[in-house]
mmCIF file of C-alpha atoms and ligand atoms in Angstrom:
data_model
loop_
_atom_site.group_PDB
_atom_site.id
_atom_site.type_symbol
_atom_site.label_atom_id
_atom_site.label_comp_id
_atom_site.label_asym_id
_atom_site.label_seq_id
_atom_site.Cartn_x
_atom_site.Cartn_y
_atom_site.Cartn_z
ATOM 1 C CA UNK A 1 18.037 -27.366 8.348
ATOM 2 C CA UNK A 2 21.010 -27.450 9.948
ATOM 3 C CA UNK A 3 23.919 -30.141 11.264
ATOM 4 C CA UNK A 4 22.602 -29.016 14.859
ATOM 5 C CA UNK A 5 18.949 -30.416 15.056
ATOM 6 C CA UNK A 6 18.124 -29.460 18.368
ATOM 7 C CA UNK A 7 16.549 -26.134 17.720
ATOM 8 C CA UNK A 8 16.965 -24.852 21.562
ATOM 9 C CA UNK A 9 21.197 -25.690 21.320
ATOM 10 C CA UNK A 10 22.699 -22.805 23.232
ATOM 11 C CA UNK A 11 25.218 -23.303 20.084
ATOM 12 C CA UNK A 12 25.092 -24.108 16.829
ATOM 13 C CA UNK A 13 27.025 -24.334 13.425
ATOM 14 C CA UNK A 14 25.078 -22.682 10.136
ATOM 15 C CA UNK A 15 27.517 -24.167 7.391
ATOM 16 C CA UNK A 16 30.948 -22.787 8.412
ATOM 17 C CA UNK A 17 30.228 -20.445 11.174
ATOM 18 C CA UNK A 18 29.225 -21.103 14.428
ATOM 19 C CA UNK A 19 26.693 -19.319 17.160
ATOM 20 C CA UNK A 20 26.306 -18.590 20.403
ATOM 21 C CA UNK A 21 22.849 -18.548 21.995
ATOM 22 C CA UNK A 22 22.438 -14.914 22.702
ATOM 23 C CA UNK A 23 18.846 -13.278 23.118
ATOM 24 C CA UNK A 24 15.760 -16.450 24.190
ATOM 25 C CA UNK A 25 12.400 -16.424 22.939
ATOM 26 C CA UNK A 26 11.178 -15.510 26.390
ATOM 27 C CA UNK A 27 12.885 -12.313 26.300
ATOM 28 C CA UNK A 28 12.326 -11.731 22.657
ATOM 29 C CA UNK A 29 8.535 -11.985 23.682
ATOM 30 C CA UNK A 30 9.034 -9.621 27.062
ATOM 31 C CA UNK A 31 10.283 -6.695 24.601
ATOM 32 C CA UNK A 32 7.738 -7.017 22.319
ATOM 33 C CA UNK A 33 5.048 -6.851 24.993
ATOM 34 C CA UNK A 34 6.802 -3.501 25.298
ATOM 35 C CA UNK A 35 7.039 -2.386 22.242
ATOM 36 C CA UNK A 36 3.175 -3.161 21.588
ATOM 37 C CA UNK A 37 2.469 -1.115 24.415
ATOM 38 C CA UNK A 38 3.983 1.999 23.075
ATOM 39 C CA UNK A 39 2.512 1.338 19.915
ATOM 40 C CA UNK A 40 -0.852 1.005 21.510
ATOM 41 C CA UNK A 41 -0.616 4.537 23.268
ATOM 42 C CA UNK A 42 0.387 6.221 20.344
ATOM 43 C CA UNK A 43 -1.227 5.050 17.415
ATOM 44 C CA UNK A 44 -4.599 3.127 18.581
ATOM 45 C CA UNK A 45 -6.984 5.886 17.027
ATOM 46 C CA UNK A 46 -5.041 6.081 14.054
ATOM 47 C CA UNK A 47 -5.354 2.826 11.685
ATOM 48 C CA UNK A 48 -2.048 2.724 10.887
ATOM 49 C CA UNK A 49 -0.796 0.571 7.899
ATOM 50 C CA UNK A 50 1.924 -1.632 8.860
ATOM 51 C CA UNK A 51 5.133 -2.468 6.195
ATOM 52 C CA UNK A 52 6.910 -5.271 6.741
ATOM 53 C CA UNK A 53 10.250 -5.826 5.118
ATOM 54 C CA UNK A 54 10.680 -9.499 3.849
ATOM 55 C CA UNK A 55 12.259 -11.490 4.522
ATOM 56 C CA UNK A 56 13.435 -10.998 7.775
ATOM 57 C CA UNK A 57 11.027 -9.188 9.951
ATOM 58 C CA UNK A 58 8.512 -11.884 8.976
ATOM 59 C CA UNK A 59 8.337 -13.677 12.625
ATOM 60 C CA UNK A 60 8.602 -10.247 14.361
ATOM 61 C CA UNK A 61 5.871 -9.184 12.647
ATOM 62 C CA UNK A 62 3.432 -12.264 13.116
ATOM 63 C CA UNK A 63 4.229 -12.061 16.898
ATOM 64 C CA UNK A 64 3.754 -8.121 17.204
ATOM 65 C CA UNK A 65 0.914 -8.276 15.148
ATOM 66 C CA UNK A 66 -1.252 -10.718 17.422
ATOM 67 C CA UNK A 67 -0.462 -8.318 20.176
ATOM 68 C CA UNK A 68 -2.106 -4.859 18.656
ATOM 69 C CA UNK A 69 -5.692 -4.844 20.241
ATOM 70 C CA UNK A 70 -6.435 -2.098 17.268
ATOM 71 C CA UNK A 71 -7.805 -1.998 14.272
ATOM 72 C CA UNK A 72 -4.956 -1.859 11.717
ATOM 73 C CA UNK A 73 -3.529 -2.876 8.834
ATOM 74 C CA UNK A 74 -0.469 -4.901 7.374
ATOM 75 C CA UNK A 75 1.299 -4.946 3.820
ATOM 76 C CA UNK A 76 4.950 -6.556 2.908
ATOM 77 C CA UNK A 77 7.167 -5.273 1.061
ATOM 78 C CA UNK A 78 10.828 -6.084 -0.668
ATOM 79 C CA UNK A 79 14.076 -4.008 -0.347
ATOM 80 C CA UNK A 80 16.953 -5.736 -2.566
ATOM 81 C CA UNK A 81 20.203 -3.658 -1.535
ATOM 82 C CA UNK A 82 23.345 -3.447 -4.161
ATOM 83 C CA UNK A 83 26.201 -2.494 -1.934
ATOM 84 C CA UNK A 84 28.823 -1.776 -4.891
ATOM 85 C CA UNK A 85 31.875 0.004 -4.244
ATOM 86 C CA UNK A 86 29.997 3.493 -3.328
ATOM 87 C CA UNK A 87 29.191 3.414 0.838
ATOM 88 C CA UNK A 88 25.935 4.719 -0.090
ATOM 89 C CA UNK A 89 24.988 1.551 -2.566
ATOM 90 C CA UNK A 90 21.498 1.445 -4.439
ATOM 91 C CA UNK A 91 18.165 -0.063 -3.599
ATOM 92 C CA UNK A 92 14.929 -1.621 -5.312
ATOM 93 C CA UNK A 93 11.862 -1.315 -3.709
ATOM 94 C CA UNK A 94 9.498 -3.847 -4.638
ATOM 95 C CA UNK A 95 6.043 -2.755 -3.064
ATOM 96 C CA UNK A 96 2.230 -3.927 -3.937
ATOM 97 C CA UNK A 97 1.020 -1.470 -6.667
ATOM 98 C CA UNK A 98 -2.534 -1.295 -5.140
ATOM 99 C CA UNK A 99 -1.913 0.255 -1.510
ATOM 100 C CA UNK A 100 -2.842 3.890 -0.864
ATOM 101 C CA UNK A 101 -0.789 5.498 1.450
ATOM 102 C CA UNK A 102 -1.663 9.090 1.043
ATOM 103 C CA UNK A 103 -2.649 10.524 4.646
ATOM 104 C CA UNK A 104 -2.597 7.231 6.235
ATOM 105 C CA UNK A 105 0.221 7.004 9.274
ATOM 106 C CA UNK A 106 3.167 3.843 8.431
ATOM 107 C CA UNK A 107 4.970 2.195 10.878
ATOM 108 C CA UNK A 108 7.819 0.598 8.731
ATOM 109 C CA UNK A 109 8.602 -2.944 10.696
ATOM 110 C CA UNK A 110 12.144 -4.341 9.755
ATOM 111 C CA UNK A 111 14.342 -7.112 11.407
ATOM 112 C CA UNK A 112 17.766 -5.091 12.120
ATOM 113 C CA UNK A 113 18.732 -1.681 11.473
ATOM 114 C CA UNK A 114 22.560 -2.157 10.048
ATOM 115 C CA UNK A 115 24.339 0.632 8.615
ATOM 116 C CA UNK A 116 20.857 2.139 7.853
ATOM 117 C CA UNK A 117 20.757 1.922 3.694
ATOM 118 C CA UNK A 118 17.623 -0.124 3.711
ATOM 119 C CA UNK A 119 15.301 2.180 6.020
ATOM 120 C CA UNK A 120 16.919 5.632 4.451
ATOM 121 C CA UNK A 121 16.072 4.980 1.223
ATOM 122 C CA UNK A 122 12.598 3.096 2.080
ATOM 123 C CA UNK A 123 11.665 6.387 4.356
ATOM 124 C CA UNK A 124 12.423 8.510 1.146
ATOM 125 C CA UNK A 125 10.432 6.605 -1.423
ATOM 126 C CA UNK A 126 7.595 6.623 1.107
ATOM 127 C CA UNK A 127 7.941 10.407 1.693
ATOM 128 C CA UNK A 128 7.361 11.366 -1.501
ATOM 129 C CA UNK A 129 3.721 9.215 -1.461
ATOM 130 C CA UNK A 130 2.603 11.698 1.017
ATOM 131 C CA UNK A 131 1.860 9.499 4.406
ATOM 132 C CA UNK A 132 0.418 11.226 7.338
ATOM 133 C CA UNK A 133 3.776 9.924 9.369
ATOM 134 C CA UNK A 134 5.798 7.356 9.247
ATOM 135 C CA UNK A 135 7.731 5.232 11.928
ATOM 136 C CA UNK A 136 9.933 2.985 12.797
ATOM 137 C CA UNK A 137 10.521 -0.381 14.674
ATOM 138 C CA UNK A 138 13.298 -2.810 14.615
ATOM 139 C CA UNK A 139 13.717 -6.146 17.016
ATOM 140 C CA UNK A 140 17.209 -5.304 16.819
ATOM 141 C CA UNK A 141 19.588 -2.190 16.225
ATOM 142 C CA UNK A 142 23.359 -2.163 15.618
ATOM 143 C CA UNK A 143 24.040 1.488 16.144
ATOM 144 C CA UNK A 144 28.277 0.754 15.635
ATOM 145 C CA UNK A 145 27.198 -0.028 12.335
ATOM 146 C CA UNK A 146 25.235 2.726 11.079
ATOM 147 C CA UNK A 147 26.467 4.922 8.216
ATOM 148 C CA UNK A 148 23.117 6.618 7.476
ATOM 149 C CA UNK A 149 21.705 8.351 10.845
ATOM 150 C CA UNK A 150 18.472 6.523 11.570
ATOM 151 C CA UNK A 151 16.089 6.945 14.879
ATOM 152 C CA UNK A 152 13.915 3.780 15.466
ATOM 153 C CA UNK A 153 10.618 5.115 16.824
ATOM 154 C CA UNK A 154 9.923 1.850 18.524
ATOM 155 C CA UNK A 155 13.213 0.174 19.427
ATOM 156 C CA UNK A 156 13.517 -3.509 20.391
ATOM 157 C CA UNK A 157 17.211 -4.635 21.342
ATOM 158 C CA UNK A 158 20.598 -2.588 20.612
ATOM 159 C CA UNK A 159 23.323 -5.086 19.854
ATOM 160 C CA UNK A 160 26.926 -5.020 18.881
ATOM 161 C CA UNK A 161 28.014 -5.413 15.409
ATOM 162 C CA UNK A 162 28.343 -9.005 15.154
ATOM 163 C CA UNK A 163 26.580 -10.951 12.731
ATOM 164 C CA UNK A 164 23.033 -12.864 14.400
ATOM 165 C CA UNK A 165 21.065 -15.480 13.178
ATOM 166 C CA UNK A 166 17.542 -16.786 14.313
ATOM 167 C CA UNK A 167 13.912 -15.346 14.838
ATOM 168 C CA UNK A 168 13.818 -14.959 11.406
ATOM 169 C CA UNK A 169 17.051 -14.071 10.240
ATOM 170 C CA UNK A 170 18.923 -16.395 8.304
ATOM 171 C CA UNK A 171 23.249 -17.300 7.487
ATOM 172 C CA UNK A 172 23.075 -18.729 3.565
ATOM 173 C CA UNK A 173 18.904 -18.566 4.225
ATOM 174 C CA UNK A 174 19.456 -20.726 6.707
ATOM 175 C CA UNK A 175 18.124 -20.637 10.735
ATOM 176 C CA UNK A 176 14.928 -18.418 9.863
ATOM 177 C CA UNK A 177 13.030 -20.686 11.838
ATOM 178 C CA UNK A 178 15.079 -20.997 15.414
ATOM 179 C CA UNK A 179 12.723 -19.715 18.077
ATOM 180 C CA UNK A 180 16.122 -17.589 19.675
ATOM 181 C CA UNK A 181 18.470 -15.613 17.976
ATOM 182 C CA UNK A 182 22.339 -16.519 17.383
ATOM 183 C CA UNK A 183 25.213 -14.268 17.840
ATOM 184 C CA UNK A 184 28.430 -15.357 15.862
ATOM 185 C CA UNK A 185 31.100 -16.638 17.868
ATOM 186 C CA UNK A 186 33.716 -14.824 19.001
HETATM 187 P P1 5GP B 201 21.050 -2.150 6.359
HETATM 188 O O1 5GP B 201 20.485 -1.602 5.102
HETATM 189 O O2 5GP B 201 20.545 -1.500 7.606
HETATM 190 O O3 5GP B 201 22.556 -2.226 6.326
HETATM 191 O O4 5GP B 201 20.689 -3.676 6.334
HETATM 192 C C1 5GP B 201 19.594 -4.232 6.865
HETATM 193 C C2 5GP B 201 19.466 -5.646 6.343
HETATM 194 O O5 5GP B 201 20.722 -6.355 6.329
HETATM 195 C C3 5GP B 201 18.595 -6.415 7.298
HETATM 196 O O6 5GP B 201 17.231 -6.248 6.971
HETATM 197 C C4 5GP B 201 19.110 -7.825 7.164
HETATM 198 O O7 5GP B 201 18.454 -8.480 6.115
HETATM 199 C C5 5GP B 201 20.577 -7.677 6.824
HETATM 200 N N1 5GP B 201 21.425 -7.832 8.032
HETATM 201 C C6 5GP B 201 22.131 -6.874 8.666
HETATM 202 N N2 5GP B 201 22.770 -7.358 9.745
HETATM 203 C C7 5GP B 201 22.461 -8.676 9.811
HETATM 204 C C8 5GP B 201 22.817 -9.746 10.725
HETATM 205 O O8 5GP B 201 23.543 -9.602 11.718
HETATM 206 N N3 5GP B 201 22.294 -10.976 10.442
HETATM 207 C C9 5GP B 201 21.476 -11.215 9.378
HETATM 208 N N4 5GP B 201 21.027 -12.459 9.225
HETATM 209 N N5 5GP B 201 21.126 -10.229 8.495
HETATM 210 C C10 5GP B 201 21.611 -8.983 8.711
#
C-alpha cells in the first residue's frame, strides 16, 4: 500500500507526506473499552440503531460493535461534503431508503469530528425523521478545528489539528488499513 511495508513503523511516508506514530492499537482498544461502557449504561434497554459514516469510521465501528453485549442494530451511511468558497459548504446524504427511524434512539458513529459540517448537517436531516434521540461518538475530535459547535456524546480522543492517518482513515485513500493511527509530521 505504501513505500513503508512494515505496518507497525513508528513512521511512515503516504505519497509525499510523512507520519509520525501517534495513538497504538493498544490504546485505541483501551478507549473503546470505555466508550462501550458508557454506551452500555445508557442505552442497553433501548435498541438503538447505529449509523456509521463510510468510509472512515468503518474499523471503529467493527471493533465497538463486537464490544456492545446488547441487542442493537447497525446501518451505514454516506456524507459527500462540497466545501466551496462558503465556510458553511453543502452536503449529500446518501442513506438506505428502507430504514425506519421514527421513535427509535441513533447513535451517529463517525471517524473525526473536524470543523463539524458533516455531523451538523447529518443531525439535521435526521431530526426532521423524528428519532427518539440521537447521539454522538467519534474515535477522535479536533475541537481547534470546529466551525459548527458540536458535543460528542461519547468522545474517544481530542487531538490537535493536524492531519492523521490510520485505523481507518486514509491520505489519497491510502493507510485505511494500519492497525495505529499517524499524525503528520511536524
Ligand atoms: P468535518 O465535516 O467534521 O469537517 O469532516 C469530517 C470528515 O473529514 C471526516 O469524516 C474525515 O473523512 C475527514 N477528515 C477530517 N480530518 C481528517 C484527518 O485528519 N485525516 C483524515 N484522513 N480525514 C480527515
Amino acid at each position: 500500500m505504501n513505500e513503508h511495508g512494515n505496518m507497525n513503523a513508528t513512521e511512515i511516508q503516504i505519497d509525499d507526506l510523512q507520519f509520525v506514530r501517534y495513538i497504538t492499537a493498544e490504546n485505541i482498544d483501551r478507549k473503546i473499552n470505555e466508550i462501550a461502557r458508557k454506551l452500555r449504561d445508557d442505552l442497553s434497554d433501548k435498541y438503538p440503531m447505529f449509523l456509521v459514516v463510510m468510509n472512515g469510521a468503518f474499523i471503529f465501528a467493527a471493533d465497538l460493535m463486537r464490544k456492545l453485549d446488547f441487542p442493537c442494530e447497525l446501518n451505514f451511511v454516506r456524507i459527500k461534503s462540497y466545501q466551496g468558497t462558503q465556510s458553511t459548504g453543502n452536503v449529500d446524504i446518501f442513506m438506505p431508503p428502507d430504514i425506519q427511524l421514527r421513535d427509535r434512539y441513533i447513535v451517529i458513529v463517525e471517524d473525526i469530528i473536524d470543523t463539524g459540517l458533516t455531523i451538523t448537517s447529518f443531525r439535521k436531516y435526521l431530526q426532521n425523521l423524528h428519532p427518539a434521540d440521537i447521539r454522538l461518538t467519534s474515535i477522535l475530535i479536533k475541537p481547534e478545528a470546529h466551525l459548527h459547535p458540536v458535543h460528542t456524546d461519547y468522545p474517544g480522543f481530542s487531538i490537535p489539528d493536524l492531519f492523521v492517518v490510520g485505523y481507518g482513515l486514509d491520505y489519497n485513500g491510502k493507510g485505511r488499513n494500519l492497525p495505529d493511527l499517524y499524525q503528520l509530521k511536524a
